[in-house]
Coordinates of N, CA, C and O in Angstrom, one line a residue:
X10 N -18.8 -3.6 5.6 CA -18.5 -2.3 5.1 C -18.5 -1.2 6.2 O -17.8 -0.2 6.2
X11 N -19.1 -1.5 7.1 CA -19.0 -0.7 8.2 C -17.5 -0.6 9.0 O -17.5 0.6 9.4
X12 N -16.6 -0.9 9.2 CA -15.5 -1.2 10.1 C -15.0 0.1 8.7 O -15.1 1.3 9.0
X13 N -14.7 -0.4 7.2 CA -14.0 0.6 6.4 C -14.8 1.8 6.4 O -14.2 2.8 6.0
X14 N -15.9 1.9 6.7 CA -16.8 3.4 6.5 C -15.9 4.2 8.0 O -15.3 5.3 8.1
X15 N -16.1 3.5 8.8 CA -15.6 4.2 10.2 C -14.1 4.7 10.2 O -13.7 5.6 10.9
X16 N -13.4 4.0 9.4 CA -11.9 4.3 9.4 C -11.9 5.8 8.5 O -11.2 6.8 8.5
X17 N -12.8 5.4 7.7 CA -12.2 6.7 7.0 C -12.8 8.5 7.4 O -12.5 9.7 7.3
X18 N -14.4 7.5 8.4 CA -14.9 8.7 9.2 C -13.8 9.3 10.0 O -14.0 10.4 10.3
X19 N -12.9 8.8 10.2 CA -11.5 9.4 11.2 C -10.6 10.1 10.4 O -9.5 10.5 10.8
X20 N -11.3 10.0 8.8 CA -10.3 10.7 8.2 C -9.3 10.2 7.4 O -8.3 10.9 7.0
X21 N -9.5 8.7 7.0 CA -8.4 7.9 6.4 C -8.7 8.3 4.7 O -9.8 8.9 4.5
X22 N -8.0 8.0 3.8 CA -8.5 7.7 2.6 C -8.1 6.5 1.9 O -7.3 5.8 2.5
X23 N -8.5 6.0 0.9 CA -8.5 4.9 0.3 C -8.0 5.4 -1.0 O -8.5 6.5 -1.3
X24 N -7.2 4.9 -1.9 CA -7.1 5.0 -3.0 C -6.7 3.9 -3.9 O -5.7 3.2 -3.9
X25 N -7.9 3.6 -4.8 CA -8.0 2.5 -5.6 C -6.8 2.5 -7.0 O -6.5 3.5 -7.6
X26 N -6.3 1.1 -7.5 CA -5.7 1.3 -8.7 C -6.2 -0.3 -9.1 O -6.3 -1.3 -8.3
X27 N -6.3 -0.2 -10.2 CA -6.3 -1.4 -11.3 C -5.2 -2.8 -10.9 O -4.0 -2.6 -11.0
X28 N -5.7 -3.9 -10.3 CA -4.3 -4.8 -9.6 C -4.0 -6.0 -11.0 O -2.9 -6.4 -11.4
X29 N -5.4 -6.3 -11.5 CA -5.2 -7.2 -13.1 C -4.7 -6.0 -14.1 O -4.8 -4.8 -14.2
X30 N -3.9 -7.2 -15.1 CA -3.9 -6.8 -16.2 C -3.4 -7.3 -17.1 O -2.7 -8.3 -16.8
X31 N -3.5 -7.0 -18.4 CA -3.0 -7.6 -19.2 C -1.7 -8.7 -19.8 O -0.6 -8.0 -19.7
X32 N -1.6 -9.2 -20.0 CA -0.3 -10.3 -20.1 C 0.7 -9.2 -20.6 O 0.5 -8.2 -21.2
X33 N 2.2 -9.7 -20.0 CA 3.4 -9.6 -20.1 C 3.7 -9.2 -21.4 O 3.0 -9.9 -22.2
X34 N 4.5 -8.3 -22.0 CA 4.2 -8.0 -23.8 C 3.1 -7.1 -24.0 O 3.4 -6.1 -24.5
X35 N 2.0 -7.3 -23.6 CA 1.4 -6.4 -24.1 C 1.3 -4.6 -23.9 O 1.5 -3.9 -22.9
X36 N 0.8 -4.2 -25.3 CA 1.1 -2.6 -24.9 C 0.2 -2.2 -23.6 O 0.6 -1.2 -23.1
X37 N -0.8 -2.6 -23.1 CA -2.0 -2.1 -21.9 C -0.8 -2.4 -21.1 O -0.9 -1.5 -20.2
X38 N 0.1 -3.0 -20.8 CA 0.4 -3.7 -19.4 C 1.8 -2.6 -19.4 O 2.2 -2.7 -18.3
X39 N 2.4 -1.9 -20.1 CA 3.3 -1.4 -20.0 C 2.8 0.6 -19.3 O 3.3 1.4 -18.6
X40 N 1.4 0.5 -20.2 CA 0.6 1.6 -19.9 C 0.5 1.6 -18.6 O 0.8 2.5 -17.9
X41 N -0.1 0.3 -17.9 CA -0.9 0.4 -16.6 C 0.3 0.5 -15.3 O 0.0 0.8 -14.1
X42 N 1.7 0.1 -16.0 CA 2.6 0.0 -15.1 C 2.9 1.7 -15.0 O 3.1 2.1 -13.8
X43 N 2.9 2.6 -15.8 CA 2.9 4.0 -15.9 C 2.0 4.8 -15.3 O 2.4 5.6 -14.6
X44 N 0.7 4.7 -15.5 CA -0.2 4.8 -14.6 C -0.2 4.4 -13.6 O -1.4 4.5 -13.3
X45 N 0.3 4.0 -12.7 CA 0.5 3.4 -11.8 C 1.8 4.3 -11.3 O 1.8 5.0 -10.3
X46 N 2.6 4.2 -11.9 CA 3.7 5.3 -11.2 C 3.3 6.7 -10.9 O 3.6 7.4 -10.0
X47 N 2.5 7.0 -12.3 CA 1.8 8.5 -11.7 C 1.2 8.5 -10.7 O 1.4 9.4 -10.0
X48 N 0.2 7.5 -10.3 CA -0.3 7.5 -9.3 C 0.2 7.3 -8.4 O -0.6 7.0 -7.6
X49 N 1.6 7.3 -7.8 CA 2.6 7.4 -6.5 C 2.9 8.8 -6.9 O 2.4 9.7 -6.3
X50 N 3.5 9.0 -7.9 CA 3.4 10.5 -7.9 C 2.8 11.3 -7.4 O 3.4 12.2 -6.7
X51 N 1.2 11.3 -7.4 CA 0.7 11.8 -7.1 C -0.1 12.3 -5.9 O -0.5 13.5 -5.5
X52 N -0.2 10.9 -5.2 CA -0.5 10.5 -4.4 C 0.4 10.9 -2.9 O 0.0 11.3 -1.8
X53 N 1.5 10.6 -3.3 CA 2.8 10.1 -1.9 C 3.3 11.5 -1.8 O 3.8 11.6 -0.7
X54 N 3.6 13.1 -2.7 CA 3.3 14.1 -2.3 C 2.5 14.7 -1.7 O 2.7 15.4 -0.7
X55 N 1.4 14.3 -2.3 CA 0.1 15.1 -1.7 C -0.6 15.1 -0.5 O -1.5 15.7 0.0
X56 N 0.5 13.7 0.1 CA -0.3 13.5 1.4 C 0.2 14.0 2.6 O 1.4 14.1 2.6
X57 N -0.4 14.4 3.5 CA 0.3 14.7 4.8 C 0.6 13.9 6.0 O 1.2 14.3 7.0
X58 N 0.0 12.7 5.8 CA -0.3 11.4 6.9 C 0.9 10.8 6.3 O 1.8 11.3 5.8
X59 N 0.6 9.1 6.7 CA 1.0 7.8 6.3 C 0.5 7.5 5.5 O -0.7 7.4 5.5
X60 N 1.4 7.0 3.9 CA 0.7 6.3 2.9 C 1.3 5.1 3.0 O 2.4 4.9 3.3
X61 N 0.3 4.1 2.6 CA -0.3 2.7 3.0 C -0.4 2.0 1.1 O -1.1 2.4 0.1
X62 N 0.4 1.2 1.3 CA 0.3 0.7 -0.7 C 0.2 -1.0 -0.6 O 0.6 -1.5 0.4
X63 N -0.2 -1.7 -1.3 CA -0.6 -2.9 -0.7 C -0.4 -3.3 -2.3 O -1.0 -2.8 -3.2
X64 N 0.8 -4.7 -2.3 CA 1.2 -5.3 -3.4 C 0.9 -6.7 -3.3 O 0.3 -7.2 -2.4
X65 N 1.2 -7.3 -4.3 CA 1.6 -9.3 -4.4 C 3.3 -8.5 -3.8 O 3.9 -7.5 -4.3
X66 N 3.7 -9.3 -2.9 CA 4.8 -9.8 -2.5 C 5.5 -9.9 -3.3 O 6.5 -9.0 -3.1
X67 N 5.7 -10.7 -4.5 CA 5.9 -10.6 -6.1 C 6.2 -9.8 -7.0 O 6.8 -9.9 -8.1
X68 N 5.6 -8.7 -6.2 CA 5.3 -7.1 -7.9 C 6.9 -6.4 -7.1 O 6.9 -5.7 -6.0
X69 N 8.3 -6.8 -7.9 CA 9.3 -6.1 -7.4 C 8.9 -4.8 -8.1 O 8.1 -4.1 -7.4
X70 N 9.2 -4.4 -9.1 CA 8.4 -3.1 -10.1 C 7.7 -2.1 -9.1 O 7.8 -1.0 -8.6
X71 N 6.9 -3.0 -9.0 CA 5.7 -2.0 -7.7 C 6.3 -1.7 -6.5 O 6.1 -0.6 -6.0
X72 N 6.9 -2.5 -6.1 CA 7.8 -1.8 -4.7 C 9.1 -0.8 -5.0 O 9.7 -0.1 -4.2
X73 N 9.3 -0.9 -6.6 CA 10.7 -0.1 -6.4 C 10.2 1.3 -6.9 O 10.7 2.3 -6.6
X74 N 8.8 1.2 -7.9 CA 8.1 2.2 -8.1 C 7.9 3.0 -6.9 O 8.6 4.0 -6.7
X75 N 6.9 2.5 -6.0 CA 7.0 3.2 -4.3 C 7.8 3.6 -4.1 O 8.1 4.8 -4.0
X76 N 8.6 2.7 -3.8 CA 9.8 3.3 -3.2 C 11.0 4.6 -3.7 O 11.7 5.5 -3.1
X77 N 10.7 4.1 -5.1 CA 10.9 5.5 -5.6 C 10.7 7.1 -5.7 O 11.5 8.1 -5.8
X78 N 9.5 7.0 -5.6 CA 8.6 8.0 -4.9 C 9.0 8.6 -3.6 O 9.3 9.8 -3.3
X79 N 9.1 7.5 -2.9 CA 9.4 8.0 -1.6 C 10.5 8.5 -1.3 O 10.8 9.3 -0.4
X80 N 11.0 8.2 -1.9 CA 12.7 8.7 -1.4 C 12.8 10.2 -2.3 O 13.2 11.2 -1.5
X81 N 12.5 10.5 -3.3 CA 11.9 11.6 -4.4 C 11.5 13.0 -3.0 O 12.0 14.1 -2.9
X82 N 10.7 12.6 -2.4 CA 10.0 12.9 -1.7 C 10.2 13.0 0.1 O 9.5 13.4 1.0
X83 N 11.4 12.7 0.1 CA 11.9 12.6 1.3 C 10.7 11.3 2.3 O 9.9 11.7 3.1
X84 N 10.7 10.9 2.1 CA 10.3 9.6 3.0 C 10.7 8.5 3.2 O 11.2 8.1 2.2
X85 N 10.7 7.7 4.2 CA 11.1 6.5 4.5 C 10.4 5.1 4.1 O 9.2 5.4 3.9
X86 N 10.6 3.9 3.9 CA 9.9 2.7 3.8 C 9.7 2.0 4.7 O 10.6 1.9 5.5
X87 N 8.7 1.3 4.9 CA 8.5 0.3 5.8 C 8.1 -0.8 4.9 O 7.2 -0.4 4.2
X88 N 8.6 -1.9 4.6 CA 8.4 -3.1 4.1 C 7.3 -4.1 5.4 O 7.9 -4.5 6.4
X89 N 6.2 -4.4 5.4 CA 5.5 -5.1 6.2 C 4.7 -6.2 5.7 O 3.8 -6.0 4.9
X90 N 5.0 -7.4 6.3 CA 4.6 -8.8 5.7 C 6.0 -9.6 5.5 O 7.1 -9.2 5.1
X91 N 5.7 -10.7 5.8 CA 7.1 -11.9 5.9 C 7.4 -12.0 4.3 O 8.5 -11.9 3.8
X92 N 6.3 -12.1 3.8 CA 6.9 -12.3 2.3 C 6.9 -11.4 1.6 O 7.0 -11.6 0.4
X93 N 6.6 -9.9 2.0 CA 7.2 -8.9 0.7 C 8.5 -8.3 1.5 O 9.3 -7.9 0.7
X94 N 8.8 -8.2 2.5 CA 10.1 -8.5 3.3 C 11.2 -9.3 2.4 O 12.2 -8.8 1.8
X95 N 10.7 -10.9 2.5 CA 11.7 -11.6 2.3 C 11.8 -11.4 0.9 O 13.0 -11.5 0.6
X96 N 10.7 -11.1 -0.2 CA 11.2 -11.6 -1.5 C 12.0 -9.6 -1.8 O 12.6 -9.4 -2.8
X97 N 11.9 -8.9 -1.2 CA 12.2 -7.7 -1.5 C 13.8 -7.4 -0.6 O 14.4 -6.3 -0.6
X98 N 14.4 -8.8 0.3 CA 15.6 -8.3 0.6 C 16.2 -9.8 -0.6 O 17.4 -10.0 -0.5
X99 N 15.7 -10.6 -1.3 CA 16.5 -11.4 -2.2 C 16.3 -10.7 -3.5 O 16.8 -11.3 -4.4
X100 N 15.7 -9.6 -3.7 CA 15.6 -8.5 -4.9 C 16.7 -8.0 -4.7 O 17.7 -8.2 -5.4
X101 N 16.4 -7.2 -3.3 CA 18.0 -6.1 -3.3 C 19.2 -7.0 -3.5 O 20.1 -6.5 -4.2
X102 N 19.3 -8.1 -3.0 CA 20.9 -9.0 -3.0 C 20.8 -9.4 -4.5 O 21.9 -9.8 -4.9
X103 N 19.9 -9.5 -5.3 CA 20.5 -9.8 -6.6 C 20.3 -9.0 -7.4 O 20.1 -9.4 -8.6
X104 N 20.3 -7.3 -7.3 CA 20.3 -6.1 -7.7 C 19.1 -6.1 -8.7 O 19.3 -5.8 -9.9
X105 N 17.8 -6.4 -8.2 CA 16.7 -6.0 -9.1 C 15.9 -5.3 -7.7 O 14.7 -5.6 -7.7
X106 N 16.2 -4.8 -6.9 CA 15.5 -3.7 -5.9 C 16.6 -2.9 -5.9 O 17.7 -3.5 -5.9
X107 N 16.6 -1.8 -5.8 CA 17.3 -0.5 -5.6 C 17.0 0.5 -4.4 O 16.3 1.5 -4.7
X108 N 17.3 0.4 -3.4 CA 17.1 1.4 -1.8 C 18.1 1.9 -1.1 O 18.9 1.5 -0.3
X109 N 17.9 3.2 -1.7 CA 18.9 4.0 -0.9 C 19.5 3.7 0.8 O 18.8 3.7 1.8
X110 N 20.7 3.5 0.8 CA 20.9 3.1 2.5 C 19.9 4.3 3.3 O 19.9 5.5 3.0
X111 N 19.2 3.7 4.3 CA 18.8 4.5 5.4 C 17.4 4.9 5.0 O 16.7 5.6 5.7
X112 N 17.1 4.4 3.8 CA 15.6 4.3 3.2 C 14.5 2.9 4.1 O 13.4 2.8 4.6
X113 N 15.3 2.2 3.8 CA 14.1 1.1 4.2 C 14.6 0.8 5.9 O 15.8 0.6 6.1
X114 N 13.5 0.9 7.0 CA 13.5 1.0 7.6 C 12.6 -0.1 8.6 O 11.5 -0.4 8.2
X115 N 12.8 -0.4 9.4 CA 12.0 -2.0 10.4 C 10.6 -1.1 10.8 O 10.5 0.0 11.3
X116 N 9.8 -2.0 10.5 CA 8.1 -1.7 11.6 C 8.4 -0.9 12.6 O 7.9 0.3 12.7
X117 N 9.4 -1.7 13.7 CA 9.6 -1.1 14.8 C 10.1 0.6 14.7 O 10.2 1.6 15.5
X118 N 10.4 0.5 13.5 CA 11.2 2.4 13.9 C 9.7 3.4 13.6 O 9.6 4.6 14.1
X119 N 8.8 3.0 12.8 CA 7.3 3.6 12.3 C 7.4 4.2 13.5 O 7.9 5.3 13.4
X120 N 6.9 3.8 15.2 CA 7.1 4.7 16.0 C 7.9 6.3 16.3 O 7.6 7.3 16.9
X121 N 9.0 6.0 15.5 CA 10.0 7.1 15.6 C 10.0 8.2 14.2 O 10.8 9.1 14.0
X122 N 8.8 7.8 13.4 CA 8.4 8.9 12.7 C 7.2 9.7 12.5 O 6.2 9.1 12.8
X123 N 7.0 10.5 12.1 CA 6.4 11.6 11.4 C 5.8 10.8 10.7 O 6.4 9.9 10.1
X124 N 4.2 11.0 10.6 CA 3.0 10.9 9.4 C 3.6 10.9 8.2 O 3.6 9.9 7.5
X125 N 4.3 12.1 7.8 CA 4.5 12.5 6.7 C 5.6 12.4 6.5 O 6.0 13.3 5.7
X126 N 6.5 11.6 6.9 CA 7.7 10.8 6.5 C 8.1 9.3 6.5 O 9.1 8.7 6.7
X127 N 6.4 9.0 5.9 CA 6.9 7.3 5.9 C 5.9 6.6 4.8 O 4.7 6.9 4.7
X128 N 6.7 5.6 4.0 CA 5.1 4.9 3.0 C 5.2 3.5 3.4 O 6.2 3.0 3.0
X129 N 4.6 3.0 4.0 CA 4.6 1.3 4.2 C 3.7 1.0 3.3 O 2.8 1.7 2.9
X130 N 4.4 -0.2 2.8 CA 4.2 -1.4 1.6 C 3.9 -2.6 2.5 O 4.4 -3.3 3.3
X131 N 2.9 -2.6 1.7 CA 2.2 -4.2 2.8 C 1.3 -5.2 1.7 O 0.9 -4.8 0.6
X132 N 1.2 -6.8 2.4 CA 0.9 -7.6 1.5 C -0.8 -7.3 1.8 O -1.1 -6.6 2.7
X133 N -1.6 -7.8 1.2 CA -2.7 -8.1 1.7 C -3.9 -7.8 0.0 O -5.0 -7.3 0.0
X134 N -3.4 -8.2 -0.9 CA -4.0 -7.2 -2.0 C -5.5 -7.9 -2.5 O -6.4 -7.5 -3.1
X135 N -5.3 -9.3 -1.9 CA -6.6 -10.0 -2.4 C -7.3 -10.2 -1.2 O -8.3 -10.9 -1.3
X136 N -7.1 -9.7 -0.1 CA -7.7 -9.9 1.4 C -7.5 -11.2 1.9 O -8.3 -11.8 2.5
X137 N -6.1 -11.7 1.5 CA -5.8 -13.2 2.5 C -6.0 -12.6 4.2 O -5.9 -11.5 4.6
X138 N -6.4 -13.8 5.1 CA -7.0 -13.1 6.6 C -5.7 -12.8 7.2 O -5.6 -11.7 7.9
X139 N -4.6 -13.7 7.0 CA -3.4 -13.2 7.6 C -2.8 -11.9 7.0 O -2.6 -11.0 7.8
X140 N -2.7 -11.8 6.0 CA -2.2 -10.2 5.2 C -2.2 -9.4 6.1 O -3.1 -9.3 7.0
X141 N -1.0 -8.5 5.9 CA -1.3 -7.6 7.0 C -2.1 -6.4 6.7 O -2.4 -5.5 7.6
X142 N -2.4 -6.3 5.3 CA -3.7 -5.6 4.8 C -4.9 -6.0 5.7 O -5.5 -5.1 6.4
X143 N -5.3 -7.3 5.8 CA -6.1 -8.1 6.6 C -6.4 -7.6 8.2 O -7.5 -7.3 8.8
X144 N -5.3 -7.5 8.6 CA -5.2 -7.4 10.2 C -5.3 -5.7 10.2 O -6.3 -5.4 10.9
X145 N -4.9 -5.1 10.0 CA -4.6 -3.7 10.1 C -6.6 -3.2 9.7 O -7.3 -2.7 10.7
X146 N -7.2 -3.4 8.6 CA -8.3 -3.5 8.3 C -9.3 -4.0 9.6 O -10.4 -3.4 9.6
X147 N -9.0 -4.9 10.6 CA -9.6 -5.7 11.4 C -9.2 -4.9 12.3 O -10.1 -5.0 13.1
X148 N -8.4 -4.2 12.7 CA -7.6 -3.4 14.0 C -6.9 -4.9 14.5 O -6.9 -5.2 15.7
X149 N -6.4 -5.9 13.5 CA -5.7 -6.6 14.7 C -3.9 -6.7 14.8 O -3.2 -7.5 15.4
X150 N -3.7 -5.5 13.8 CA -2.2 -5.8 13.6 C -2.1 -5.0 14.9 O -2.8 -4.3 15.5
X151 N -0.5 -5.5 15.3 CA -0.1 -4.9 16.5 C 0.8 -3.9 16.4 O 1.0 -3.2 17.5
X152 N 1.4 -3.5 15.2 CA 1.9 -2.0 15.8 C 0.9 -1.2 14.5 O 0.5 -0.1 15.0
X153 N 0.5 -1.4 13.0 CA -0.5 -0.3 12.4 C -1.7 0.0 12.3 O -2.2 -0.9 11.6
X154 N -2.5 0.6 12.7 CA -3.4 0.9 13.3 C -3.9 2.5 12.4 O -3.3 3.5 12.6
X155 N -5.1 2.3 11.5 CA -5.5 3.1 10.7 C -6.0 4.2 11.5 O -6.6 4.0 12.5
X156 N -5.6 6.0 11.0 CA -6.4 6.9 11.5 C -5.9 7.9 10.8 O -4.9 7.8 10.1
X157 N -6.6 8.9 11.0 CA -6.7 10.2 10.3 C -5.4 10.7 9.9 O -4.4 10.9 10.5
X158 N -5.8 10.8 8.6 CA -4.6 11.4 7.5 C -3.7 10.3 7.0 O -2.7 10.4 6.3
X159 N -4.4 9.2 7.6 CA -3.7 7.7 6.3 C -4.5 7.8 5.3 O -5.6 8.3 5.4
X160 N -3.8 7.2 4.1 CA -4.1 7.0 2.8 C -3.6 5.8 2.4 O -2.4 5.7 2.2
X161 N -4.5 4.6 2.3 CA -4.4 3.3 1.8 C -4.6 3.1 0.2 O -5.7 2.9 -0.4
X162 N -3.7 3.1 -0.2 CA -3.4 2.6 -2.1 C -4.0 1.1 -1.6 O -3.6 0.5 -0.7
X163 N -5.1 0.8 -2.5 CA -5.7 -0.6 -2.8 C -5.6 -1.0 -4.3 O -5.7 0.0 -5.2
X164 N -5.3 -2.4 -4.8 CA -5.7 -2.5 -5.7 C -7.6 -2.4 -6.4 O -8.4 -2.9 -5.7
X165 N -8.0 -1.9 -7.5 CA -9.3 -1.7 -7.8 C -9.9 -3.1 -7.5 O -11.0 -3.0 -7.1
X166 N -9.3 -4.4 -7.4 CA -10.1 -5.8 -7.1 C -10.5 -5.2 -6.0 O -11.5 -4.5 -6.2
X167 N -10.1 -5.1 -4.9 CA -10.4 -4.7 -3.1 C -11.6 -4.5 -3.4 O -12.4 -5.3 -2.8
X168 N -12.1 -3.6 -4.1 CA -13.1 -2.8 -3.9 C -14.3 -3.1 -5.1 O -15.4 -2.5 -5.1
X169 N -13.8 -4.3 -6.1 CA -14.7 -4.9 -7.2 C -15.0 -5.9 -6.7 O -14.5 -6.9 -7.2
X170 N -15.9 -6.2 -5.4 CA -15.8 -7.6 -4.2 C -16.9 -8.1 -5.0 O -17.9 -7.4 -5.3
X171 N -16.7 -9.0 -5.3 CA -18.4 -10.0 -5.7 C -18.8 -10.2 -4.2 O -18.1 -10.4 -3.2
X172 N -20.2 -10.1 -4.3 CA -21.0 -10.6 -2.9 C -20.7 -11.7 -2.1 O -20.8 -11.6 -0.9
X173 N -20.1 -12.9 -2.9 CA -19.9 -13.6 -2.3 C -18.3 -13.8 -1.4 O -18.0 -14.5 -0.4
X174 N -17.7 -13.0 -2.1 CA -16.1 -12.7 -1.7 C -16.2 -12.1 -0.1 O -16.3 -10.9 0.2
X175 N -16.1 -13.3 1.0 CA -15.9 -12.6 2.3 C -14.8 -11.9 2.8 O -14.8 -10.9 3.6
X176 N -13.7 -12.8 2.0 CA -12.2 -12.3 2.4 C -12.2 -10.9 1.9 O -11.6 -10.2 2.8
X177 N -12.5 -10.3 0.9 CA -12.2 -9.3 0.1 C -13.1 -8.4 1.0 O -12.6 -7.3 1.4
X178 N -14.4 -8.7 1.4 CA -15.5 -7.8 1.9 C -15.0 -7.7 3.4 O -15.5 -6.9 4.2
X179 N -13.9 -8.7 4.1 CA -13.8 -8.1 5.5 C -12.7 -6.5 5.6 O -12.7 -5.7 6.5
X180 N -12.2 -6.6 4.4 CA -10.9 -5.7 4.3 C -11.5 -4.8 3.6 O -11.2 -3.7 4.2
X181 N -12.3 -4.6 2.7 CA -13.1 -3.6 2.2 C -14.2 -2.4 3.6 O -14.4 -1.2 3.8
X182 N -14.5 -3.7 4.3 CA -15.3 -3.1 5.6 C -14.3 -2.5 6.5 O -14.6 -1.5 7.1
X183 N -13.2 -3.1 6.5 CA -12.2 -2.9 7.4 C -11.5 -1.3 7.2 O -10.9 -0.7 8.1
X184 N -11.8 -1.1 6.1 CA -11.0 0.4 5.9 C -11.3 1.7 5.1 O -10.5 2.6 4.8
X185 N -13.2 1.3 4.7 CA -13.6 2.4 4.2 C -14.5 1.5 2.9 O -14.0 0.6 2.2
X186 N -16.0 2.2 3.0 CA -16.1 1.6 2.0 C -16.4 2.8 0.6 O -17.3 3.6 0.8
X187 N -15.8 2.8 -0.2 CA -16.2 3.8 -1.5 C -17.6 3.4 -2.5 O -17.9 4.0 -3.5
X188 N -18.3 2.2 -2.0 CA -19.9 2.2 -2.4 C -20.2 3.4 -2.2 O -20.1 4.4 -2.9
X189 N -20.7 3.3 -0.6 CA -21.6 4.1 -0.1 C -21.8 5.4 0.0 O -22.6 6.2 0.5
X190 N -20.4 5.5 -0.8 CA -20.3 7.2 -0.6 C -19.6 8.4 0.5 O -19.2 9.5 0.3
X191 N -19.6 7.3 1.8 CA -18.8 7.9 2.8 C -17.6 8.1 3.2 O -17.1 8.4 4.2
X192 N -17.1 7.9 2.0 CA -15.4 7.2 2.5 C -14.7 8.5 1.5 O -15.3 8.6 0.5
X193 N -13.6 9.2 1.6 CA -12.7 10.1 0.3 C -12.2 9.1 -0.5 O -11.0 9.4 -0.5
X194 N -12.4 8.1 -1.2 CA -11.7 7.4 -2.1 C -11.7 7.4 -3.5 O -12.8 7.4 -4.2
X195 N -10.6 7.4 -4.0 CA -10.4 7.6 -5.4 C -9.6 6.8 -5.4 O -8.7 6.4 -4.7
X196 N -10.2 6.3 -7.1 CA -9.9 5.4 -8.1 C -8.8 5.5 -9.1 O -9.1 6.2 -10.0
X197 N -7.6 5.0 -9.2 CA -6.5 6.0 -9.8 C -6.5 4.2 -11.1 O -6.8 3.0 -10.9
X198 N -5.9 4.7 -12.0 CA -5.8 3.9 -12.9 C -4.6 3.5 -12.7 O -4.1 2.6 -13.5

């Protein structure tokens, strides 16, 4: 918990959302996908930094949600991780991703922006060690590097770690913990 308490001592925030839920069909799961948009809404305005959103590779919905936002909003994407990259450029080629040309943008160009003109989408939602939720958490990714006025969207698992869940508790430490009280983090449905 310490590595996440210190990141956010610099000023980062954490923002938790619900990552389970209810089966396919059901009315909760259509709700939580809405809640969930509000909370980009809400969120990807309000900030002045880099916002930081962390999916399953899998959740196209949730990346085009973001991404929607972002562009709403004048901001750029960063797509980061091999496999929300890869399954989000065979989205766009079989027209179930939608990105405006000149929206999604390579890791490498993050250097050539503004705080407050970029949302990177990254894998890492259950704390696998490779994730780059994982490494970035650890300070070992090599170009993102948490500090003051990021805002990391977590799913609510992140942060419901059973004791015994190391993987979950390295990434929880790694970027602020909302136990303890020390961290700005809020819980968005």
């Amino acid at each position: 918990m310490q590595q996440l308490t210190g990141a956010l001592g610099l000023g980062a925030d954490v923002v938790v959302n619900p990552s389970g839920g209810p089966l396919a069909g059901d009315p909760m799961m259509v709700s939580g996908l809405i809640r969930i948009g509000e909370a980009f809404r809400q969120i990807i305005p309000s900030k002045r930094g880099r916002v930081l959103i962390t999916s399953f590779a899998s959740n196209i919905h949730r990346m085009q949600q973001a991404i929607d936002v972002a562009v709403n909003y004048g901001r750029k994407v960063i797509l980061c991780g091999k496999s929300i990259v890869s399954n989000a450029q065979i989205a766009l080629n079989l027209g179930y991703l939608q990105i405006p040309q000149g929206t999604w943008l390579r890791l490498e160009d993050l250097k050539d922006l503004r705080d407050n003109e970029v949302v990177i989408i990254t894998t890492g939602s259950q704390g696998e060690p490779m994730s780059v939720l994982s490494r970035i958490a650890t300070d070992d990714h090599k170009i993102i590097k948490i500090k003051e006025g990021d805002t990391v969207k977590c799913p609510q698992s992140i942060v419901d770690v059973p004791a015994g869940d190391a993987l979950l508790g390295r990434v929880v430490d790694g970027l602020g913990s909302p136990i303890d009280g020390k961290g700005p983090i809020v819980a968005s449905e």
